[in-house]
CSV table of C-alpha atoms and ligand atoms in Angstrom, one decimal:
chain,number,residue,atom,x,y,z
H,118,UNK,CA,0.0,0.0,0.0
H,119,UNK,CA,1.1,3.6,-0.7
H,120,UNK,CA,1.1,4.9,2.9
H,121,UNK,CA,2.6,8.3,3.8
H,122,UNK,CA,4.4,9.3,7.0
H,123,UNK,CA,1.0,10.4,8.5
H,124,UNK,CA,-0.6,7.0,7.9
H,125,UNK,CA,-2.7,8.1,5.0
H,126,UNK,CA,-3.2,5.3,2.5
H,127,UNK,CA,-3.2,6.5,-1.1
H,128,UNK,CA,-5.8,4.8,-3.4
H,129,UNK,CA,-6.6,7.6,-5.9
H,130,UNK,CA,-4.4,8.6,-8.9
H,131,UNK,CA,-5.2,11.7,-11.0
H,132,UNK,CA,-3.7,11.4,-14.4
H,133,UNK,CA,-3.3,14.5,-16.6
H,134,UNK,CA,-3.4,13.5,-20.3
H,135,UNK,CA,-2.5,16.9,-21.7
H,136,UNK,CA,-1.9,20.4,-20.4
H,137,UNK,CA,-3.6,21.9,-23.5
H,138,UNK,CA,-7.1,23.2,-23.6
H,139,UNK,CA,-9.3,24.9,-26.1
H,140,UNK,CA,-10.9,27.1,-23.4
H,141,UNK,CA,-9.3,29.9,-21.4
H,142,UNK,CA,-11.3,29.9,-18.1
H,143,UNK,CA,-10.2,33.1,-16.4
H,144,UNK,CA,-9.5,31.4,-13.1
H,145,UNK,CA,-7.4,28.7,-14.7
H,146,UNK,CA,-5.4,30.0,-17.7
H,147,UNK,CA,-4.1,33.3,-19.0
H,148,UNK,CA,-5.8,34.5,-22.2
H,149,UNK,CA,-2.7,33.7,-24.4
H,150,UNK,CA,-2.6,30.1,-23.1
H,151,UNK,CA,0.5,28.6,-21.5
H,152,UNK,CA,3.8,27.3,-22.8
H,153,UNK,CA,2.5,23.8,-23.6
H,154,UNK,CA,4.5,20.8,-22.5
H,155,UNK,CA,6.6,19.4,-25.5
H,156,UNK,CA,7.3,16.0,-24.1
H,157,UNK,CA,4.2,14.4,-22.7
H,158,UNK,CA,3.9,10.7,-21.8
H,159,UNK,CA,2.8,8.3,-24.5
H,160,UNK,CA,-0.3,6.2,-24.1
H,161,UNK,CA,1.9,3.1,-23.3
H,162,UNK,CA,3.9,5.1,-20.6
H,163,UNK,CA,0.7,6.3,-19.0
H,164,UNK,CA,-0.8,2.8,-19.0
H,165,UNK,CA,2.4,1.4,-17.4
H,166,UNK,CA,2.5,3.9,-14.6
H,167,UNK,CA,-1.2,3.3,-13.9
H,168,UNK,CA,-0.6,-0.5,-13.9
H,169,UNK,CA,2.3,-0.2,-11.4
H,170,UNK,CA,0.2,2.2,-9.3
H,171,UNK,CA,-2.7,-0.2,-9.3
H,172,UNK,CA,-0.3,-3.0,-8.2
H,173,UNK,CA,0.7,-0.8,-5.3
H,174,UNK,CA,-2.9,-0.2,-4.1
H,175,UNK,CA,-4.5,2.5,-6.4
H,176,UNK,CA,-8.1,1.6,-6.9
H,177,UNK,CA,-9.4,4.8,-8.5
H,178,UNK,CA,-8.1,6.7,-11.5
H,179,UNK,CA,-9.4,10.0,-12.8
H,180,UNK,CA,-8.2,11.2,-16.3
H,181,UNK,CA,-8.0,15.0,-16.5
H,182,UNK,CA,-5.9,17.8,-17.9
H,183,UNK,CA,-5.9,20.4,-19.4
H,184,UNK,CA,-8.7,19.1,-21.5
H,185,UNK,CA,-8.4,15.3,-21.7
H,186,UNK,CA,-10.8,15.0,-24.7
H,187,UNK,CA,-8.2,16.7,-26.8
H,188,UNK,CA,-5.9,13.7,-26.5
H,189,UNK,CA,-6.2,11.9,-29.9
H,190,UNK,CA,-5.3,8.5,-28.4
H,191,UNK,CA,-7.8,8.9,-25.5
H,192,UNK,CA,-9.8,5.8,-26.3
H,193,UNK,CA,-6.6,3.7,-26.4
H,194,UNK,CA,-5.6,5.1,-23.0
H,195,UNK,CA,-9.0,4.4,-21.5
H,196,UNK,CA,-9.0,0.8,-22.9
H,197,UNK,CA,-5.6,0.2,-21.5
H,198,UNK,CA,-6.4,1.1,-17.9
H,199,UNK,CA,-7.8,-1.7,-15.7
H,200,UNK,CA,-8.9,-0.3,-12.4
H,201,UNK,CA,-12.1,-0.7,-10.3
H,202,UNK,CA,-13.1,3.0,-10.7
H,203,UNK,CA,-12.1,4.9,-13.9
H,204,UNK,CA,-13.5,8.4,-14.4
H,205,UNK,CA,-12.7,11.5,-16.4
H,206,UNK,CA,-13.0,15.3,-15.8
H,207,UNK,CA,-13.8,17.4,-18.8
H,208,UNK,CA,-15.0,20.8,-19.9
H,209,UNK,CA,-17.7,18.9,-21.9
H,210,UNK,CA,-16.7,20.3,-25.4
H,211,UNK,CA,-16.9,17.4,-27.8
H,212,UNK,CA,-18.2,15.1,-25.1
H,213,UNK,CA,-21.6,14.5,-26.9
H,214,UNK,CA,-19.8,13.0,-29.8
H,215,UNK,CA,-17.4,10.7,-28.0
H,216,UNK,CA,-19.4,9.7,-24.9
H,217,UNK,CA,-20.7,6.3,-26.3
H,218,UNK,CA,-17.1,5.4,-27.4
H,219,UNK,CA,-15.7,6.3,-24.0
H,220,UNK,CA,-18.2,4.1,-22.3
H,221,UNK,CA,-17.5,1.2,-24.7
H,222,UNK,CA,-13.8,1.6,-24.1
H,223,UNK,CA,-14.3,1.1,-20.3
H,224,UNK,CA,-14.8,4.6,-18.9
H,225,UNK,CA,-17.3,4.4,-16.0
H,226,UNK,CA,-18.2,8.0,-15.3
H,227,UNK,CA,-17.5,11.7,-16.0
H,228,UNK,CA,-17.3,15.0,-14.2
H,229,UNK,CA,-18.2,18.0,-16.4
H,230,UNK,CA,-17.4,21.6,-15.5
H,231,UNK,CA,-20.3,24.0,-15.8
H,232,UNK,CA,-19.8,27.4,-14.2
H,233,UNK,CA,-22.7,29.2,-15.7
H,234,UNK,CA,-26.0,28.6,-17.5
H,235,UNK,CA,-25.8,31.8,-19.4
H,236,UNK,CA,-24.1,31.7,-22.9
H,237,UNK,CA,-22.9,35.3,-22.6
H,238,UNK,CA,-21.2,34.6,-19.3
H,239,UNK,CA,-19.7,31.4,-20.6
H,240,UNK,CA,-18.1,33.4,-23.4
H,241,UNK,CA,-16.7,35.9,-20.8
H,242,UNK,CA,-15.6,33.2,-18.4
H,243,UNK,CA,-14.0,30.9,-20.9
H,244,UNK,CA,-13.0,33.6,-23.4
H,245,UNK,CA,-14.5,31.2,-26.0
H,246,UNK,CA,-17.9,30.0,-27.2
H,247,UNK,CA,-19.5,26.6,-27.0
H,248,UNK,CA,-21.9,26.7,-24.1
H,249,UNK,CA,-24.5,24.6,-25.8
H,250,UNK,CA,-22.0,21.9,-26.6
H,251,UNK,CA,-21.2,21.6,-22.9
H,252,UNK,CA,-24.8,21.2,-21.9
H,253,UNK,CA,-25.3,18.7,-24.7
H,254,UNK,CA,-22.2,16.9,-23.4
H,255,UNK,CA,-23.8,16.5,-20.0
H,256,UNK,CA,-27.0,14.9,-21.5
H,257,UNK,CA,-25.0,12.7,-23.9
H,258,UNK,CA,-22.9,11.4,-21.0
H,259,UNK,CA,-26.0,10.4,-19.1
H,260,UNK,CA,-27.5,8.7,-22.2
H,261,UNK,CA,-24.2,6.8,-22.7
H,262,UNK,CA,-24.3,5.5,-19.2
H,263,UNK,CA,-21.3,7.4,-17.9
H,264,UNK,CA,-22.9,7.5,-14.5
H,265,UNK,CA,-23.2,9.2,-12.1
H,266,UNK,CA,-22.6,12.3,-14.1
H,267,UNK,CA,-21.2,14.9,-11.7
H,268,UNK,CA,-21.0,18.6,-12.5
H,269,UNK,CA,-18.3,20.9,-11.0
H,270,UNK,CA,-18.9,24.6,-10.6
H,271,UNK,CA,-16.4,27.2,-9.4
H,272,UNK,CA,-18.1,30.3,-8.1
H,273,UNK,CA,-16.5,33.8,-8.4
H,274,UNK,CA,-17.8,36.8,-6.6
H,275,UNK,CA,-19.7,39.2,-8.8
H,276,UNK,CA,-19.3,36.9,-11.8
H,277,UNK,CA,-21.4,33.8,-11.4
H,278,UNK,CA,-22.2,33.7,-7.6
H,279,UNK,CA,-25.8,34.8,-8.4
H,280,UNK,CA,-26.4,31.5,-10.2
H,281,UNK,CA,-26.3,29.1,-7.3
H,282,UNK,CA,-30.1,28.4,-7.2
H,283,UNK,CA,-30.4,28.4,-11.0
H,284,UNK,CA,-27.6,25.8,-11.3
H,285,UNK,CA,-29.2,23.7,-8.6
H,286,UNK,CA,-32.6,23.8,-10.3
H,287,UNK,CA,-30.9,22.9,-13.6
H,288,UNK,CA,-28.9,20.0,-12.1
H,289,UNK,CA,-32.1,18.6,-10.5
H,290,UNK,CA,-34.0,18.9,-13.8
H,291,UNK,CA,-31.1,17.1,-15.6
H,292,UNK,CA,-30.8,14.6,-12.7
H,293,UNK,CA,-27.0,15.2,-12.2
H,294,UNK,CA,-25.0,15.7,-9.0
H,295,UNK,CA,-23.8,19.3,-8.7
H,296,UNK,CA,-20.7,20.3,-6.6
H,297,UNK,CA,-19.6,23.8,-5.9
H,298,UNK,CA,-15.8,23.9,-5.6
H,299,UNK,CA,-14.1,26.8,-3.8
H,300,UNK,CA,-11.8,28.8,-6.0
H,301,UNK,CA,-8.2,27.8,-5.2
H,302,UNK,CA,-5.0,29.9,-5.6
H,303,UNK,CA,-3.7,28.0,-8.6
H,304,UNK,CA,-4.6,30.0,-11.7
H,305,UNK,CA,-2.9,32.9,-13.5
H,306,UNK,CA,-1.3,35.6,-11.4
H,307,UNK,CA,-3.8,38.0,-9.8
H,308,UNK,CA,-6.8,35.7,-10.5
H,309,UNK,CA,-7.3,34.7,-6.9
H,310,UNK,CA,-8.0,36.9,-3.9
H,311,UNK,CA,-8.9,35.4,-0.5
H,312,UNK,CA,-11.2,38.4,0.1
H,313,UNK,CA,-13.3,37.5,-2.9
H,314,UNK,CA,-13.6,33.8,-2.2
H,315,UNK,CA,-17.2,32.5,-2.4
H,316,UNK,CA,-17.0,30.1,0.5
H,317,UNK,CA,-18.8,26.7,0.8
H,318,UNK,CA,-20.5,28.1,3.9
H,319,UNK,CA,-22.0,30.9,1.9
H,320,UNK,CA,-23.3,28.5,-0.7
H,321,UNK,CA,-24.8,26.3,2.0
H,322,UNK,CA,-26.5,29.4,3.5
H,323,UNK,CA,-28.1,30.2,0.1
H,324,UNK,CA,-29.2,26.6,-0.3
H,325,UNK,CA,-30.7,26.4,3.2
H,326,UNK,CA,-32.8,29.4,2.4
H,327,UNK,CA,-34.4,27.5,-0.5
H,328,UNK,CA,-34.4,23.8,0.4
H,329,UNK,CA,-34.5,21.5,3.3
H,330,UNK,CA,-31.0,20.1,3.4
H,331,UNK,CA,-30.3,16.5,4.6
H,332,UNK,CA,-26.5,15.6,4.9
H,333,UNK,CA,-25.6,12.4,3.1
H,334,UNK,CA,-23.4,10.2,5.4
H,335,UNK,CA,-19.8,10.8,6.3
H,336,UNK,CA,-17.5,12.4,3.7
H,337,UNK,CA,-14.7,9.8,4.1
H,338,UNK,CA,-11.9,10.4,1.6
H,339,UNK,CA,-14.2,12.3,-0.8
H,340,UNK,CA,-13.7,16.0,-0.8
H,341,UNK,CA,-17.4,16.9,-1.3
H,342,UNK,CA,-19.8,17.3,1.6
H,343,UNK,CA,-23.1,16.1,0.0
H,344,UNK,CA,-26.8,16.9,0.7
H,345,UNK,CA,-30.2,15.7,-0.5
H,346,UNK,CA,-32.5,18.6,-1.1
H,347,UNK,CA,-36.2,18.5,-0.1
H,348,UNK,CA,-35.9,14.8,0.6
H,349,UNK,CA,-35.1,13.6,-3.0
H,350,UNK,CA,-33.4,14.2,-6.3
H,351,UNK,CA,-29.7,14.2,-7.2
H,352,UNK,CA,-27.3,15.2,-4.5
H,353,UNK,CA,-25.8,18.6,-4.2
H,354,UNK,CA,-22.4,19.2,-2.6
H,355,UNK,CA,-19.7,21.7,-1.7
H,356,UNK,CA,-16.0,21.2,-1.8
H,357,UNK,CA,-14.4,23.5,0.7
H,358,UNK,CA,-10.8,23.0,-0.4
H,359,UNK,CA,-9.7,26.4,1.0
H,360,UNK,CA,-11.9,27.1,4.1
H,361,UNK,CA,-12.1,23.5,5.4
H,362,UNK,CA,-9.2,21.6,3.9
H,363,UNK,CA,-9.6,17.8,3.9
H,364,UNK,CA,-5.8,17.2,3.8
H,365,UNK,CA,-6.1,14.9,6.8
H,366,UNK,CA,-8.1,12.4,4.7
H,367,UNK,CA,-6.2,12.9,1.4
H,368,UNK,CA,-5.6,9.7,-0.5
H,369,UNK,CA,-4.5,11.3,-3.8
H,370,UNK,CA,-1.4,11.2,-6.0
H,371,UNK,CA,-1.1,13.1,-9.3
H,372,UNK,CA,0.7,12.4,-12.5
H,373,UNK,CA,1.2,15.4,-14.8
H,374,UNK,CA,1.0,15.1,-18.6
H,375,UNK,CA,4.8,15.5,-18.8
H,376,UNK,CA,5.4,12.6,-16.5
H,377,UNK,CA,5.9,14.2,-13.1
H,378,UNK,CA,4.5,12.6,-10.0
H,379,UNK,CA,3.1,14.9,-7.3
H,380,UNK,CA,2.0,14.1,-3.8
H,381,UNK,CA,-0.2,17.2,-3.6
H,382,UNK,CA,-1.9,19.7,-5.9
H,383,UNK,CA,0.0,22.4,-4.0
H,384,UNK,CA,3.4,20.6,-3.8
H,385,UNK,CA,6.4,22.7,-4.8
H,386,UNK,CA,8.3,19.5,-5.6
H,387,UNK,CA,7.6,16.8,-8.1
H,388,UNK,CA,9.5,13.8,-9.5
H,389,UNK,CA,10.0,13.2,-13.2
H,390,UNK,CA,9.3,9.6,-14.1
H,391,UNK,CA,10.4,9.9,-17.7
H,392,UNK,CA,14.1,9.0,-17.0
H,393,UNK,CA,12.9,5.8,-15.3
H,394,UNK,CA,10.3,5.0,-18.0
H,395,UNK,CA,12.7,5.7,-20.8
H,396,UNK,CA,15.9,4.4,-19.1
H,397,UNK,CA,15.0,0.7,-18.7
H,398,UNK,CA,13.8,0.9,-15.1
H,399,UNK,CA,11.8,-2.1,-13.9
H,400,UNK,CA,8.3,-2.0,-12.5
H,401,UNK,CA,9.8,-2.5,-9.1
H,402,UNK,CA,11.9,0.7,-9.6
H,403,UNK,CA,8.8,2.6,-10.6
H,404,UNK,CA,6.9,1.3,-7.6
H,405,UNK,CA,9.8,2.4,-5.3
H,406,UNK,CA,9.5,5.9,-6.8
H,407,UNK,CA,5.8,6.0,-6.1
H,408,UNK,CA,6.4,5.0,-2.5
H,409,UNK,CA,9.2,7.6,-2.1
H,410,UNK,CA,6.9,10.4,-3.4
H,411,UNK,CA,4.1,9.3,-1.1
H,412,UNK,CA,6.5,9.2,1.8
H,413,UNK,CA,7.6,12.8,1.1
H,414,UNK,CA,4.0,14.1,1.3
H,415,UNK,CA,3.4,17.0,3.6
H,416,UNK,CA,0.6,17.3,6.2
H,417,UNK,CA,-1.4,19.8,4.3
H,418,UNK,CA,-1.5,22.5,1.6
H,419,UNK,CA,-1.2,25.3,4.0
H,420,UNK,CA,-3.3,27.8,2.1
H,421,UNK,CA,-3.9,30.8,4.5
H,422,UNK,CA,-0.9,30.0,6.6
H,423,UNK,CA,2.0,32.4,6.8
H,424,UNK,CA,4.6,31.6,4.2
H,425,UNK,CA,2.2,29.8,1.9
H,426,UNK,CA,3.4,30.0,-1.7
H,427,UNK,CA,1.3,28.5,-4.5
H,428,UNK,CA,3.0,26.1,-6.8
H,429,UNK,CA,4.5,27.5,-10.0
H,430,UNK,CA,2.2,25.4,-12.2
H,431,UNK,CA,-1.5,26.0,-12.8
H,432,UNK,CA,-4.3,23.5,-12.2
H,433,UNK,CA,-4.4,22.8,-16.0
H,434,UNK,CA,-0.6,22.0,-16.0
H,435,UNK,CA,-0.8,19.8,-12.9
H,436,UNK,CA,-4.1,18.1,-13.7
H,437,UNK,CA,-7.2,19.2,-11.8
M,624,LIG,N1,-10.6,20.9,-18.6
M,624,LIG,C1,-11.3,20.0,-17.7
M,624,LIG,C2,-12.4,20.8,-16.9
M,624,LIG,O1,-12.4,22.0,-17.0
M,624,LIG,O2,-13.1,20.1,-16.3
M,624,LIG,C3,-10.4,19.3,-16.7
M,624,LIG,C4,-9.3,20.0,-16.1
M,624,LIG,S1,-9.8,21.4,-15.0
M,624,LIG,C5,-8.2,22.0,-14.5
M,624,LIG,C6,-10.4,20.5,-13.7
M,624,LIG,C7,-11.3,21.2,-12.7
M,624,LIG,O3,-10.5,22.2,-12.1
M,624,LIG,C8,-12.4,22.0,-13.3
M,624,LIG,O4,-13.6,21.6,-12.7
M,624,LIG,C9,-12.1,23.4,-13.1
M,624,LIG,O5,-13.2,24.2,-12.9
M,624,LIG,C10,-11.2,23.3,-11.8
M,624,LIG,N2,-10.3,24.4,-11.6
M,624,LIG,C11,-9.4,25.0,-12.4
M,624,LIG,N3,-8.7,26.0,-11.8
M,624,LIG,C12,-9.2,26.1,-10.6
M,624,LIG,C13,-9.0,26.9,-9.4
M,624,LIG,N4,-8.0,27.8,-9.5
M,624,LIG,N5,-9.7,26.6,-8.3
M,624,LIG,C14,-10.7,25.7,-8.2
M,624,LIG,N6,-10.9,24.9,-9.3
M,624,LIG,C15,-10.3,25.1,-10.4
M,625,LIG,FE1,-9.5,24.4,-19.8
M,625,LIG,FE2,-10.5,23.1,-17.7
M,625,LIG,FE3,-8.7,25.1,-17.3
M,625,LIG,FE4,-11.1,25.7,-18.2
M,625,LIG,S1,-10.7,24.8,-16.2
M,625,LIG,S2,-9.2,26.5,-19.1
M,625,LIG,S3,-11.6,24.0,-19.4
M,625,LIG,S4,-8.4,23.1,-18.3
């Protein structure tokens, strides 16, 4: 098992398939994009790292990016991964077309990011169009059986924080689970300000004003605190990454598109696996590296503590 020095057992691996994206969400990427990684892992290399990770106790793999649907060999990668829980996080562009093939290749479920229900706001927020394609993607994923479809929303004050109840009503009508994620200090310079944070507690207060909220069990390793509204319908949740960090229960490891293993989203250190993968290392050598990275994991991300410095890479580069 991949156990760190605090006794946390790691069973969840996030794999970034690319750092590229066709959108430019203001909280994630600068308008001009980023300097894209030139030397990303091949499908075979990704499959090998995942196989070794599963051998060491990983039971859940989430494919992400950047935008993972941009990866041309995505279906090969999905088909090559054998793990009890395989999911993918996407902005939903192009999902409607590929959802049935993803399901057939072995993908079990998807998370789709929907920050607004208004096409004009979508254009402002993503600096691109395509809002209808995203909503179509959510429906197609459901039809393809990529269940449960979960929707992620990042709220920003004065930008989309007036849409909480509209988004909830939409998610209930579409029968998808909606989770509001607190904005984290990971995007372009100047995009995050603690004073502007729309907190999970604020979201819950808005929801309590409109619905009877019943908590759903214990959170466990899952970051979302979930509720049933008015006694039924899909669950709605908040992910309080900043105001109520869940580092004590963290069971995640991350692999970047360019082959770096990270113990935490906010790590300032990462280990390049490419020399091992391309230098004739054995599976045992790779497993030893996984254990070393897990062993080096800190207690928590430390956002808000004196001396906190965000990592030099954005969420899209690390894999969100
Ligand atoms: N492109 C895909 C998407 O947008 O779903 C997958 C990658 S994206 C980096 C993964 C998730 O990270 C998305 O739900 C996005 O909203 C979220 N995200 C990006 N930057 C963030 C930030 N600074 N704080 C909180 N969530 C962020
Ligand atoms: Fe692209 Fe996802 Fe980042 Fe938006 S959040 S720019 S869709 S990687």
